[in-house]
């Protein structure tokens, strides 16, 4: 380790220095100094950048420091800079989510979030696809009201006693509810994955207070709050959680629900991002 001292050690995986370096590299690649808002597009939400405004730049995540090559062949994560129509702000759109189940690495999960903070983002929009414990139909979008972190992991290290009382911003949830009054709000439980839950685990999560089950978002939300950002979470329900629907879970059905919802979700993103910025 003799050669990993000083600056090199400070740029270690998951570090603030690496996030800062990534932000500088992205700002240079985009030719945009400041991104006021960041959006992580999860399962089903991938079309969300398209109607947001003119794309200023799009780079493969792997070209930015700290991003691991995508583990899904043919699906390189992208980092996109979009000029948000109707505002003078820029959005950093992240379709390079690193899931905890990929490498059991919560620091890697937090890297894009910390990078976003270093680009200037004060708002972090986290979207995902998830299962519903409640009888909410596939295709429904739920607003994340709170979460249960059931991963036994954290993106934080050291004495980072971060207050999570209002983690999913009441203010920004109200912005969503004003535009879309019918959306339910729910508690999202992040399981470690990659396996889906057993029916017993789903029942247990329900007793603990969860309405939704997924494999992302909670660790990212913690990292975002620790970095000083205001957080909003939106979940596309793609399936009844295991044991609550008529049959088993099939990833193909999950993807099909996402495809059917894609246009509607893209519209929602285009409506909500400017609304968050102006709130
Ligand atoms: I999409 O039912 C999607 N992601 N843990 N459980 C978990 N993650 C999910 C599910 C689900 N559906």
XYZ file of N, CA, C and O in Angstrom, residues 66-261:
784
model
N -14.698 6.548 -11.476
C -15.448 5.913 -10.396
C -16.624 5.078 -10.833
O -17.264 4.437 -9.990
N -16.958 5.073 -12.122
C -18.079 4.261 -12.602
C -17.561 2.941 -13.129
O -16.716 2.912 -14.020
N -18.068 1.860 -12.572
C -17.689 0.534 -13.038
C -18.378 0.271 -14.372
O -19.472 0.771 -14.605
N -17.742 -0.523 -15.239
C -18.424 -0.918 -16.471
C -19.746 -1.608 -16.128
O -19.843 -2.302 -15.121
N -20.761 -1.359 -16.963
C -22.079 -1.932 -16.700
C -21.996 -3.452 -16.653
O -21.286 -4.075 -17.437
N -22.739 -4.061 -15.728
C -22.711 -5.516 -15.609
C -23.723 -6.153 -16.558
O -23.790 -7.358 -16.681
N -24.541 -5.324 -17.205
C -25.503 -5.842 -18.174
C -24.976 -5.552 -19.584
O -24.936 -4.394 -19.997
N -24.562 -6.594 -20.314
C -23.979 -6.364 -21.641
C -24.943 -5.592 -22.541
O -26.138 -5.846 -22.534
N -24.413 -4.629 -23.287
C -25.242 -3.863 -24.217
C -26.027 -2.757 -23.554
O -26.751 -2.040 -24.215
N -25.896 -2.638 -22.237
C -26.619 -1.585 -21.534
C -25.666 -0.698 -20.749
O -25.735 -0.628 -19.530
N -24.779 -0.067 -21.482
C -23.858 0.855 -20.837
C -24.666 1.952 -20.167
O -25.577 2.518 -20.765
N -24.380 2.222 -18.916
C -25.035 3.325 -18.248
C -24.629 4.633 -18.894
O -23.494 4.782 -19.357
N -25.565 5.555 -18.959
C -25.272 6.852 -19.566
C -25.479 7.965 -18.542
O -26.343 7.868 -17.660
N -24.705 9.000 -18.697
C -24.883 10.227 -17.925
C -25.230 11.320 -18.925
O -24.479 11.545 -19.876
N -26.370 11.968 -18.715
C -26.889 12.902 -19.711
C -27.102 14.264 -19.078
O -27.610 14.358 -17.957
N -26.706 15.286 -19.817
C -26.939 16.659 -19.383
C -28.070 17.225 -20.231
O -27.980 17.233 -21.458
N -29.147 17.649 -19.575
C -30.318 18.146 -20.295
C -30.609 19.570 -19.841
O -30.607 19.866 -18.638
N -30.874 20.424 -20.809
C -31.332 21.777 -20.493
C -32.836 21.665 -20.245
O -33.579 21.260 -21.125
N -33.279 21.974 -19.039
C -34.685 21.739 -18.673
C -35.576 22.795 -19.320
O -35.452 23.988 -19.013
N -36.448 22.339 -20.231
C -37.305 23.256 -20.982
C -38.115 24.136 -20.029
O -38.600 23.668 -18.995
N -38.223 25.407 -20.371
C -39.018 26.332 -19.562
C -38.271 26.898 -18.362
O -38.843 27.673 -17.599
N -37.012 26.493 -18.197
C -36.198 27.013 -17.092
C -34.815 27.357 -17.648
O -34.514 27.039 -18.805
N -33.977 27.952 -16.823
C -32.588 28.117 -17.285
C -31.663 27.139 -16.549
O -30.464 27.361 -16.454
N -32.245 26.053 -16.065
C -31.484 25.071 -15.292
C -31.113 23.849 -16.141
O -31.718 23.583 -17.175
N -30.109 23.156 -15.660
C -29.695 21.899 -16.295
C -29.929 20.737 -15.339
O -29.756 20.868 -14.127
N -30.320 19.607 -15.912
C -30.505 18.383 -15.135
C -29.434 17.375 -15.518
O -29.080 17.246 -16.692
N -28.932 16.678 -14.511
C -28.055 15.526 -14.719
C -28.930 14.285 -14.649
O -29.519 13.996 -13.599
N -29.054 13.584 -15.762
C -29.906 12.390 -15.799
C -29.012 11.156 -15.769
O -28.137 10.984 -16.628
N -29.216 10.328 -14.774
C -28.355 9.174 -14.526
C -29.107 7.898 -14.893
O -30.100 7.554 -14.249
N -28.683 7.236 -15.950
C -29.242 5.911 -16.248
C -28.131 4.884 -16.058
O -28.000 3.940 -16.809
N -27.340 5.144 -15.051
C -26.197 4.290 -14.742
C -26.274 3.895 -13.280
O -25.303 3.963 -12.555
N -27.476 3.492 -12.870
C -27.625 3.090 -11.470
C -26.759 1.867 -11.229
O -26.773 0.918 -11.998
N -26.026 1.913 -10.134
C -25.298 0.738 -9.691
C -26.099 0.146 -8.544
O -26.353 0.805 -7.550
N -26.578 -1.096 -8.729
C -27.399 -1.718 -7.683
C -26.516 -2.370 -6.621
O -25.446 -2.904 -6.946
N -26.998 -2.365 -5.413
C -26.267 -3.008 -4.328
C -26.029 -4.486 -4.628
O -24.976 -5.042 -4.322
N -27.013 -5.141 -5.292
C -26.868 -6.580 -5.540
C -25.766 -6.909 -6.550
O -25.309 -8.033 -6.628
N -25.323 -5.911 -7.323
C -24.309 -6.196 -8.336
C -22.956 -6.531 -7.709
O -22.296 -7.477 -8.117
N -22.553 -5.704 -6.732
C -21.213 -5.898 -6.164
C -21.195 -5.833 -4.643
O -20.131 -5.793 -4.038
N -22.411 -5.798 -4.011
C -22.483 -5.661 -2.539
C -21.605 -4.494 -2.095
O -20.800 -4.627 -1.163
N -21.745 -3.384 -2.795
C -20.844 -2.260 -2.581
C -21.676 -0.986 -2.439
O -22.091 -0.395 -3.424
N -21.952 -0.599 -1.203
C -22.805 0.574 -0.998
C -22.082 1.873 -1.337
O -22.715 2.884 -1.605
N -20.747 1.840 -1.342
C -20.004 3.050 -1.745
C -20.129 3.276 -3.251
O -20.281 4.406 -3.710
N -20.097 2.183 -4.011
C -20.309 2.278 -5.454
C -21.715 2.768 -5.773
O -21.922 3.548 -6.699
N -22.684 2.328 -4.979
C -24.071 2.772 -5.145
C -24.168 4.284 -4.944
O -24.899 4.977 -5.648
N -23.400 4.778 -3.991
C -23.488 6.198 -3.633
C -22.712 7.102 -4.590
O -22.987 8.304 -4.651
N -21.792 6.544 -5.352
C -20.902 7.392 -6.166
C -21.637 8.353 -7.110
O -21.348 9.553 -7.108
N -22.618 7.851 -7.911
C -23.325 8.794 -8.800
C -24.083 9.869 -8.020
O -24.201 11.013 -8.488
N -24.552 9.516 -6.837
C -25.304 10.460 -6.009
C -24.369 11.566 -5.514
O -24.669 12.755 -5.600
N -23.217 11.137 -5.028
C -22.234 12.121 -4.527
C -21.689 12.965 -5.668
O -21.449 14.162 -5.511
N -21.513 12.333 -6.833
C -21.087 13.101 -8.003
C -22.105 14.186 -8.306
O -21.751 15.339 -8.582
N -23.398 13.817 -8.260
C -24.465 14.779 -8.560
C -24.402 15.971 -7.607
O -24.547 17.125 -8.020
N -24.156 15.683 -6.333
C -24.042 16.771 -5.351
C -22.896 17.706 -5.734
O -23.019 18.925 -5.647
N -21.790 17.107 -6.180
C -20.629 17.928 -6.567
C -20.858 18.702 -7.857
O -20.161 19.675 -8.118
N -21.825 18.275 -8.690
C -22.134 19.076 -9.885
C -23.023 20.263 -9.530
O -23.339 21.078 -10.389
N -23.479 20.312 -8.277
C -24.296 21.445 -7.840
C -25.747 21.093 -7.572
O -26.539 21.964 -7.211
N -26.113 19.814 -7.750
C -27.523 19.435 -7.595
C -27.978 19.618 -6.143
O -27.330 19.139 -5.223
N -29.090 20.294 -5.968
C -29.676 20.458 -4.631
C -30.898 19.567 -4.476
O -31.410 19.387 -3.373
N -31.368 18.994 -5.585
C -32.511 18.078 -5.541
C -32.125 16.774 -6.233
O -31.541 16.789 -7.316
N -32.445 15.656 -5.578
C -32.178 14.334 -6.157
C -33.502 13.600 -6.333
O -34.221 13.384 -5.358
N -33.811 13.268 -7.567
C -35.036 12.534 -7.874
C -34.655 11.075 -8.107
O -33.879 10.772 -9.022
N -35.174 10.179 -7.277
C -34.854 8.758 -7.391
C -36.087 8.020 -7.897
O -37.151 8.072 -7.263
N -35.965 7.344 -9.027
C -37.090 6.571 -9.541
C -36.713 5.090 -9.556
O -35.535 4.732 -9.602
N -37.712 4.246 -9.500
C -37.453 2.808 -9.500
C -38.673 2.038 -9.991
O -39.763 2.603 -10.126
N -38.449 0.776 -10.250
C -39.552 -0.170 -10.430
C -39.615 -1.020 -9.181
O -38.583 -1.296 -8.575
N -40.797 -1.418 -8.763
C -40.892 -2.150 -7.493
C -42.106 -3.071 -7.487
O -42.945 -3.037 -8.380
N -42.178 -3.879 -6.441
C -43.353 -4.697 -6.195
C -44.227 -4.016 -5.155
O -43.736 -3.254 -4.329
N -45.530 -4.287 -5.205
C -46.458 -3.682 -4.246
C -46.963 -4.729 -3.258
O -47.384 -5.826 -3.654
N -46.892 -4.398 -1.980
C -47.508 -5.234 -0.950
C -48.993 -4.904 -0.866
O -49.830 -5.777 -0.679
N -49.288 -3.633 -1.009
C -50.684 -3.190 -1.017
C -51.330 -3.545 -2.355
O -50.631 -3.713 -3.347
N -52.658 -3.589 -2.406
C -53.328 -3.960 -3.663
C -53.359 -2.813 -4.670
O -54.430 -2.390 -5.102
N -52.199 -2.294 -5.007
C -52.077 -1.227 -5.991
C -51.692 -1.864 -7.323
O -50.750 -2.649 -7.392
N -52.426 -1.527 -8.373
C -52.291 -2.231 -9.648
C -50.930 -1.964 -10.294
O -50.396 -0.855 -10.194
N -50.380 -2.965 -10.985
C -49.200 -2.729 -11.809
C -49.461 -1.569 -12.764
O -50.561 -1.439 -13.302
N -48.461 -0.730 -12.930
C -48.620 0.479 -13.745
C -48.868 1.718 -12.893
O -48.697 2.832 -13.358
N -49.244 1.510 -11.619
C -49.437 2.637 -10.702
C -48.085 3.224 -10.310
O -47.125 2.486 -10.072
N -48.011 4.551 -10.254
C -46.834 5.207 -9.683
C -47.156 5.585 -8.245
O -48.221 6.150 -7.970
N -46.266 5.230 -7.330
C -46.418 5.614 -5.920
C -45.318 6.612 -5.551
O -44.199 6.531 -6.063
N -45.666 7.539 -4.688
C -44.695 8.491 -4.145
C -44.080 7.851 -2.898
O -44.812 7.370 -2.023
N -42.752 7.830 -2.836
C -42.107 7.249 -1.648
C -42.236 8.240 -0.486
O -41.802 9.386 -0.579
N -42.882 7.782 0.576
C -43.096 8.635 1.748
C -41.980 8.437 2.774
O -41.588 9.342 3.495
N -41.469 7.214 2.826
C -40.413 6.885 3.790
C -39.840 5.535 3.350
O -40.368 4.918 2.416
N -38.781 5.097 3.999
C -38.251 3.785 3.607
C -37.858 2.943 4.812
O -37.684 3.455 5.926
N -37.731 1.643 4.544
C -37.084 0.713 5.466
C -35.835 0.217 4.744
O -35.934 -0.380 3.668
N -34.682 0.471 5.330
C -33.442 -0.036 4.748
C -33.200 -1.431 5.317
O -32.709 -1.574 6.432
N -33.560 -2.446 4.558
C -33.419 -3.835 5.017
C -32.173 -4.500 4.436
O -32.071 -5.717 4.390
N -31.220 -3.688 3.972
C -30.013 -4.255 3.362
C -28.934 -4.572 4.388
O -27.968 -5.252 4.065
N -29.067 -4.041 5.599
C -27.995 -4.135 6.601
C -26.713 -3.467 6.114
O -25.621 -3.777 6.571
N -26.841 -2.567 5.128
C -25.686 -1.818 4.631
C -25.968 -0.327 4.770
O -27.095 0.081 5.080
N -24.938 0.473 4.576
C -25.068 1.928 4.581
C -24.033 2.505 3.628
O -22.941 1.933 3.499
N -24.343 3.588 2.956
C -23.346 4.241 2.115
C -22.435 5.168 2.917
O -21.522 5.769 2.359
N -22.673 5.284 4.216
C -21.921 6.230 5.043
C -20.881 5.494 5.868
O -21.034 4.313 6.176
N -19.829 6.187 6.241
C -18.817 5.633 7.137
C -18.395 6.740 8.082
O -18.477 7.920 7.735
N -17.963 6.350 9.251
C -17.538 7.349 10.231
C -18.736 7.882 10.991
O -19.844 7.362 10.876
N -18.508 8.932 11.762
C -19.547 9.443 12.656
C -20.501 10.361 11.893
O -20.633 11.540 12.186
N -21.184 9.789 10.895
C -22.102 10.569 10.046
C -23.522 10.356 10.556
O -24.263 9.534 10.034
N -23.883 11.090 11.593
C -25.187 10.895 12.249
C -26.238 11.738 11.541
O -26.683 12.761 12.054
N -26.608 11.284 10.352
C -27.476 12.083 9.487
C -28.940 11.920 9.899
O -29.416 10.807 10.091
N -29.637 13.041 10.014
C -31.068 13.024 10.356
C -31.883 12.611 9.138
O -31.792 13.239 8.084
N -32.678 11.544 9.290
C -33.514 11.070 8.179
C -35.002 11.296 8.467
O -35.869 10.643 7.875
N -35.312 12.198 9.363
C -36.709 12.403 9.768
C -37.610 12.763 8.590
O -38.700 12.238 8.453
N -37.138 13.675 7.742
C -37.935 14.111 6.585
C -37.153 13.792 5.312
O -36.975 14.624 4.443
N -36.665 12.525 5.239
C -35.763 12.151 4.146
C -36.412 12.385 2.782
O -35.814 12.968 1.890
N -37.644 11.914 2.627
C -38.369 12.116 1.360
C -39.194 13.394 1.535
O -40.264 13.394 2.150
N -38.655 14.459 1.010
C -39.100 15.822 1.268
C -40.618 15.998 1.191
O -41.235 15.763 0.153
N -41.179 16.440 2.290
C -42.604 16.730 2.363
C -42.979 17.774 1.298
O -43.995 17.670 0.620
N -42.105 18.760 1.161
C -42.307 19.851 0.214
C -42.401 19.319 -1.225
O -43.317 19.665 -1.966
N -41.476 18.441 -1.587
C -41.455 17.939 -2.966
C -42.532 16.879 -3.193
O -43.071 16.752 -4.292
N -42.887 16.135 -2.142
C -44.020 15.199 -2.274
C -45.296 15.975 -2.545
O -46.147 15.542 -3.328
N -45.422 17.136 -1.932
C -46.614 17.966 -2.163
C -46.640 18.472 -3.608
O -47.719 18.565 -4.218
N -45.458 18.765 -4.150
C -45.382 19.196 -5.554
C -45.931 18.082 -6.465
O -46.696 18.334 -7.394
N -45.550 16.841 -6.163
C -46.024 15.709 -6.973
C -47.537 15.551 -6.810
O -48.277 15.425 -7.793
N -48.005 15.581 -5.564
C -49.434 15.364 -5.290
C -50.316 16.449 -5.892
O -51.454 16.184 -6.274
N -49.789 17.671 -5.960
C -50.559 18.758 -6.560
C -50.802 18.480 -8.045
O -51.908 18.665 -8.544
N -49.735 18.008 -8.733
C -49.871 17.716 -10.172
C -50.622 16.409 -10.404
O -51.326 16.267 -11.387
N -50.403 15.431 -9.547
C -50.974 14.090 -9.725
C -51.667 13.661 -8.433
O -51.125 12.880 -7.656
N -52.891 14.172 -8.193
C -53.549 13.982 -6.895
C -53.908 12.525 -6.584
O -54.127 12.191 -5.425
N -53.929 11.661 -7.593
C -54.369 10.287 -7.342
C -53.241 9.349 -6.913
O -53.493 8.188 -6.584
N -51.996 9.809 -6.943
C -50.902 8.878 -6.643
C -50.873 8.526 -5.159
O -50.887 9.410 -4.306
N -50.800 7.227 -4.847
C -50.664 6.849 -3.438
C -49.249 7.152 -2.933
O -48.310 7.271 -3.731
N -49.115 7.304 -1.627
C -47.791 7.445 -1.007
C -47.528 6.195 -0.184
O -48.434 5.669 0.460
N -46.303 5.712 -0.215
C -46.022 4.479 0.498
C -44.613 4.397 1.037
O -43.730 5.170 0.664
N -44.437 3.444 1.935
C -43.122 3.148 2.513
C -42.447 2.075 1.653
O -43.033 1.012 1.398
N -41.244 2.390 1.211
C -40.483 1.514 0.309
C -39.462 0.734 1.130
O -38.646 1.327 1.845
N -39.520 -0.588 1.043
C -38.517 -1.406 1.727
C -37.471 -1.850 0.719
O -37.805 -2.501 -0.282
N -36.213 -1.474 0.961
C -35.135 -1.972 0.095
C -34.603 -3.282 0.645
O -34.034 -3.335 1.742
N -34.809 -4.347 -0.128
C -34.206 -5.644 0.152
C -32.862 -5.723 -0.577
O -32.655 -5.025 -1.567
N -31.955 -6.600 -0.102
C -30.645 -6.662 -0.759
C -30.682 -7.265 -2.163
O -29.842 -6.935 -2.990
N -31.660 -8.151 -2.467
C -31.708 -8.783 -3.767
C -30.487 -9.667 -3.990
O -29.686 -9.855 -3.092
N -30.268 -10.154 -5.213
C -31.084 -9.984 -6.417
C -32.307 -10.886 -6.467
O -33.166 -10.693 -7.313
N -32.390 -11.863 -5.587
C -33.604 -12.685 -5.582
C -34.785 -11.845 -5.121
O -34.622 -10.923 -4.319
N -35.957 -12.124 -5.664
C -37.166 -11.507 -5.133
C -37.449 -12.109 -3.752
O -36.851 -13.112 -3.347
N -38.395 -11.501 -3.043
C -38.724 -11.949 -1.697
C -39.478 -13.291 -1.725
O -40.121 -13.645 -2.707
N -39.460 -13.968 -0.587
C -40.414 -15.053 -0.357
C -41.727 -14.406 0.099
O -41.726 -13.274 0.620
N -42.844 -15.129 -0.034
C -44.108 -14.594 0.511
C -44.003 -14.271 2.008
O -44.570 -13.270 2.466
N -43.249 -15.071 2.759
C -43.093 -14.796 4.197
C -42.353 -13.480 4.421
O -42.695 -12.702 5.322
N -41.354 -13.223 3.601
C -40.618 -11.955 3.726
C -41.511 -10.766 3.378
O -41.421 -9.702 4.003
N -42.367 -10.956 2.379
C -43.295 -9.885 2.012
C -44.274 -9.622 3.163
O -44.527 -8.461 3.516
N -44.801 -10.690 3.767
C -45.700 -10.505 4.925
C -44.974 -9.795 6.057
O -45.513 -8.879 6.693
N -43.741 -10.202 6.303
C -42.954 -9.575 7.381
C -42.744 -8.087 7.098
O -42.921 -7.241 7.985
N -42.389 -7.773 5.854
C -42.157 -6.362 5.501
C -43.437 -5.557 5.679
O -43.406 -4.409 6.143
N -44.566 -6.162 5.340
C -45.853 -5.485 5.512
C -46.138 -5.197 6.981
O -46.588 -4.100 7.340
N -45.831 -6.157 7.829
C -46.042 -5.965 9.274
C -45.123 -4.856 9.798
O -45.498 -4.056 10.656
N -43.937 -4.761 9.215
C -42.987 -3.710 9.620
C -43.386 -2.330 9.110
O -42.800 -1.333 9.494
N -44.358 -2.282 8.204
C -44.827 -0.981 7.732
C -44.546 -0.671 6.276
O -44.798 0.445 5.821
N -44.022 -1.657 5.540
C -43.713 -1.405 4.127
C -44.957 -1.560 3.255
O -45.822 -2.394 3.522
N -45.021 -0.741 2.215
C -46.062 -0.841 1.193
C -45.493 -1.336 -0.136
O -46.217 -1.867 -0.973
N -44.190 -1.102 -0.324
C -43.516 -1.388 -1.592
C -42.226 -2.138 -1.292
O -41.603 -1.904 -0.249
N -41.829 -3.022 -2.206
C -40.539 -3.713 -2.045
C -39.705 -3.547 -3.300
O -40.212 -3.642 -4.414
N -38.415 -3.297 -3.100
C -37.517 -3.103 -4.230
C -36.087 -3.384 -3.848
O -35.808 -3.892 -2.748
N -35.185 -3.057 -4.759
C -33.760 -3.376 -4.563
C -32.869 -2.155 -4.772
O -31.686 -2.292 -5.107
N -33.435 -0.964 -4.599
C -32.619 0.247 -4.801
C -33.112 1.339 -3.851
O -33.775 1.069 -2.854
N -32.773 2.556 -4.177
C -33.366 3.797 -3.651
C -33.022 4.157 -2.203
O -32.593 5.278 -1.951
N -33.188 3.214 -1.248
C -32.979 3.606 0.148
C -31.524 4.019 0.397
O -31.262 5.071 1.001
N -30.568 3.196 -0.086
C -29.159 3.535 0.130
C -28.798 4.832 -0.588
O -28.023 5.645 -0.085
N -29.386 5.026 -1.778
C -29.120 6.257 -2.538
C -29.706 7.469 -1.824
O -29.088 8.545 -1.786
N -30.895 7.299 -1.276
C -31.545 8.413 -0.577
C -30.704 8.837 0.632
O -30.538 10.033 0.900
N -30.163 7.855 1.339
C -29.315 8.160 2.500
C -28.079 8.949 2.052
O -27.725 9.978 2.651
N -27.453 8.471 0.972
C -26.261 9.168 0.458
C -26.610 10.587 0.021
O -25.846 11.527 0.246
N -27.787 10.732 -0.598
C -28.199 12.059 -1.089
C -28.425 13.017 0.071
O -27.987 14.167 0.050
N -29.111 12.530 1.095
C -29.351 13.395 2.250
C -28.042 13.766 2.937
O -27.828 14.920 3.311
N -27.149 12.770 3.068
C -25.850 13.046 3.706
C -25.070 14.098 2.914
O -24.296 14.858 3.485
N -25.306 14.134 1.593
C -24.621 15.119 0.741
C -25.369 16.445 0.706
O -24.989 17.354 -0.022
N -26.457 16.534 1.480
C -27.155 17.815 1.618
C -28.259 18.063 0.607
O -28.780 19.173 0.516
N -28.633 17.027 -0.136
C -29.677 17.222 -1.154
C -31.067 16.947 -0.591
O -31.247 16.191 0.364
N -32.043 17.563 -1.237
C -33.443 17.289 -0.963
C -33.832 16.106 -1.853
O -33.484 16.083 -3.035
N -34.556 15.140 -1.291
C -34.797 13.870 -1.997
C -36.275 13.688 -2.301
O -37.141 13.994 -1.464
N -36.557 13.185 -3.503
C -37.914 12.769 -3.832
C -37.832 11.398 -4.498
O -36.909 11.136 -5.276
N -38.749 10.502 -4.165
C -38.723 9.139 -4.700
C -40.034 8.797 -5.383
O -41.109 9.067 -4.839
N -39.924 8.211 -6.567
C -41.109 7.811 -7.334
C -40.939 6.352 -7.745
O -39.915 5.986 -8.340
N -41.955 5.535 -7.437
C -41.867 4.100 -7.703
C -42.926 3.673 -8.702
O -44.120 3.883 -8.461
N -42.491 3.062 -9.797
C -43.452 2.414 -10.690
C -43.697 1.004 -10.163
O -42.762 0.201 -10.056
N -44.949 0.725 -9.833
C -45.292 -0.628 -9.401
C -45.403 -1.505 -10.650
O -46.206 -1.212 -11.542
N -44.548 -2.524 -10.726
C -44.580 -3.384 -11.913
C -45.197 -4.746 -11.614
O -45.544 -5.472 -12.533
N -45.331 -5.073 -10.347
C -45.841 -6.415 -10.002
C -46.370 -6.433 -8.569
O -45.888 -5.682 -7.724
N -47.342 -7.332 -8.304
C -47.698 -7.570 -6.912
C -46.516 -8.261 -6.231
O -45.889 -9.134 -6.837
N -46.177 -7.865 -5.016
C -45.078 -8.514 -4.294
C -45.388 -10.005 -4.149
O -46.551 -10.427 -4.136
N -44.320 -10.800 -4.035
C -44.469 -12.266 -4.024
C -45.517 -12.713 -3.006
O -45.524 -12.253 -1.865
N -46.410 -13.569 -3.431
C -47.418 -14.114 -2.540
C -48.672 -13.270 -2.438
O -49.661 -13.703 -1.839
N -48.659 -12.071 -3.015
C -49.861 -11.222 -2.935
C -50.622 -11.214 -4.260
O -51.719 -10.655 -4.324
N -50.039 -11.791 -5.308
C -50.698 -11.822 -6.616
C -51.133 -13.235 -6.955
O -50.962 -14.163 -6.155
N -51.709 -13.392 -8.144
C -52.234 -14.702 -8.537
C -51.142 -15.737 -8.820
O -51.359 -16.925 -8.610
N -49.973 -15.298 -9.269
C -48.942 -16.271 -9.650
C -47.584 -15.898 -9.121
O -47.475 -15.181 -8.125
N -46.551 -16.386 -9.799
C -45.182 -16.056 -9.415
C -44.728 -14.774 -10.082
O -45.490 -14.131 -10.798
N -43.466 -14.412 -9.820
C -42.901 -13.209 -10.425
C -42.063 -13.599 -11.630
O -41.303 -14.552 -11.574
N -42.253 -12.846 -12.712
C -41.501 -13.104 -13.936
C -40.885 -11.784 -14.388
O -41.605 -10.806 -14.599
N -39.549 -11.772 -14.514
C -38.863 -10.534 -14.889
C -39.397 -9.988 -16.222
O -39.442 -8.784 -16.434
N -39.842 -10.894 -17.103
C -40.388 -10.454 -18.404
C -41.663 -9.632 -18.204
O -41.884 -8.629 -18.890
N -42.527 -10.056 -17.264
C -43.758 -9.296 -16.973
C -43.403 -7.917 -16.413
O -44.033 -6.909 -16.728
N -42.392 -7.927 -15.543
C -41.920 -6.685 -14.940
C -41.485 -5.702 -16.039
O -41.873 -4.536 -16.055
N -40.706 -6.219 -16.985
C -40.222 -5.371 -18.083
C -41.373 -4.905 -18.966
O -41.405 -3.752 -19.416
N -42.346 -5.784 -19.197
C -43.480 -5.433 -20.059
C -44.301 -4.308 -19.425
O -44.725 -3.369 -20.116
N -44.517 -4.374 -18.128
C -45.244 -3.300 -17.430
C -44.491 -1.980 -17.568
O -45.091 -0.926 -17.797
N -43.179 -2.056 -17.467
C -42.343 -0.865 -17.630
C -42.504 -0.266 -19.022
O -42.662 0.948 -19.168
N -42.487 -1.127 -20.030
C -42.623 -0.637 -21.418
C -43.971 0.036 -21.626
O -44.060 1.087 -22.252
N -45.028 -0.584 -21.094
C -46.370 -0.014 -21.260
C -46.491 1.356 -20.603
O -47.256 2.210 -21.054
N -45.749 1.546 -19.511
C -45.862 2.791 -18.746
C -44.905 3.874 -19.256
O -45.013 5.031 -18.844
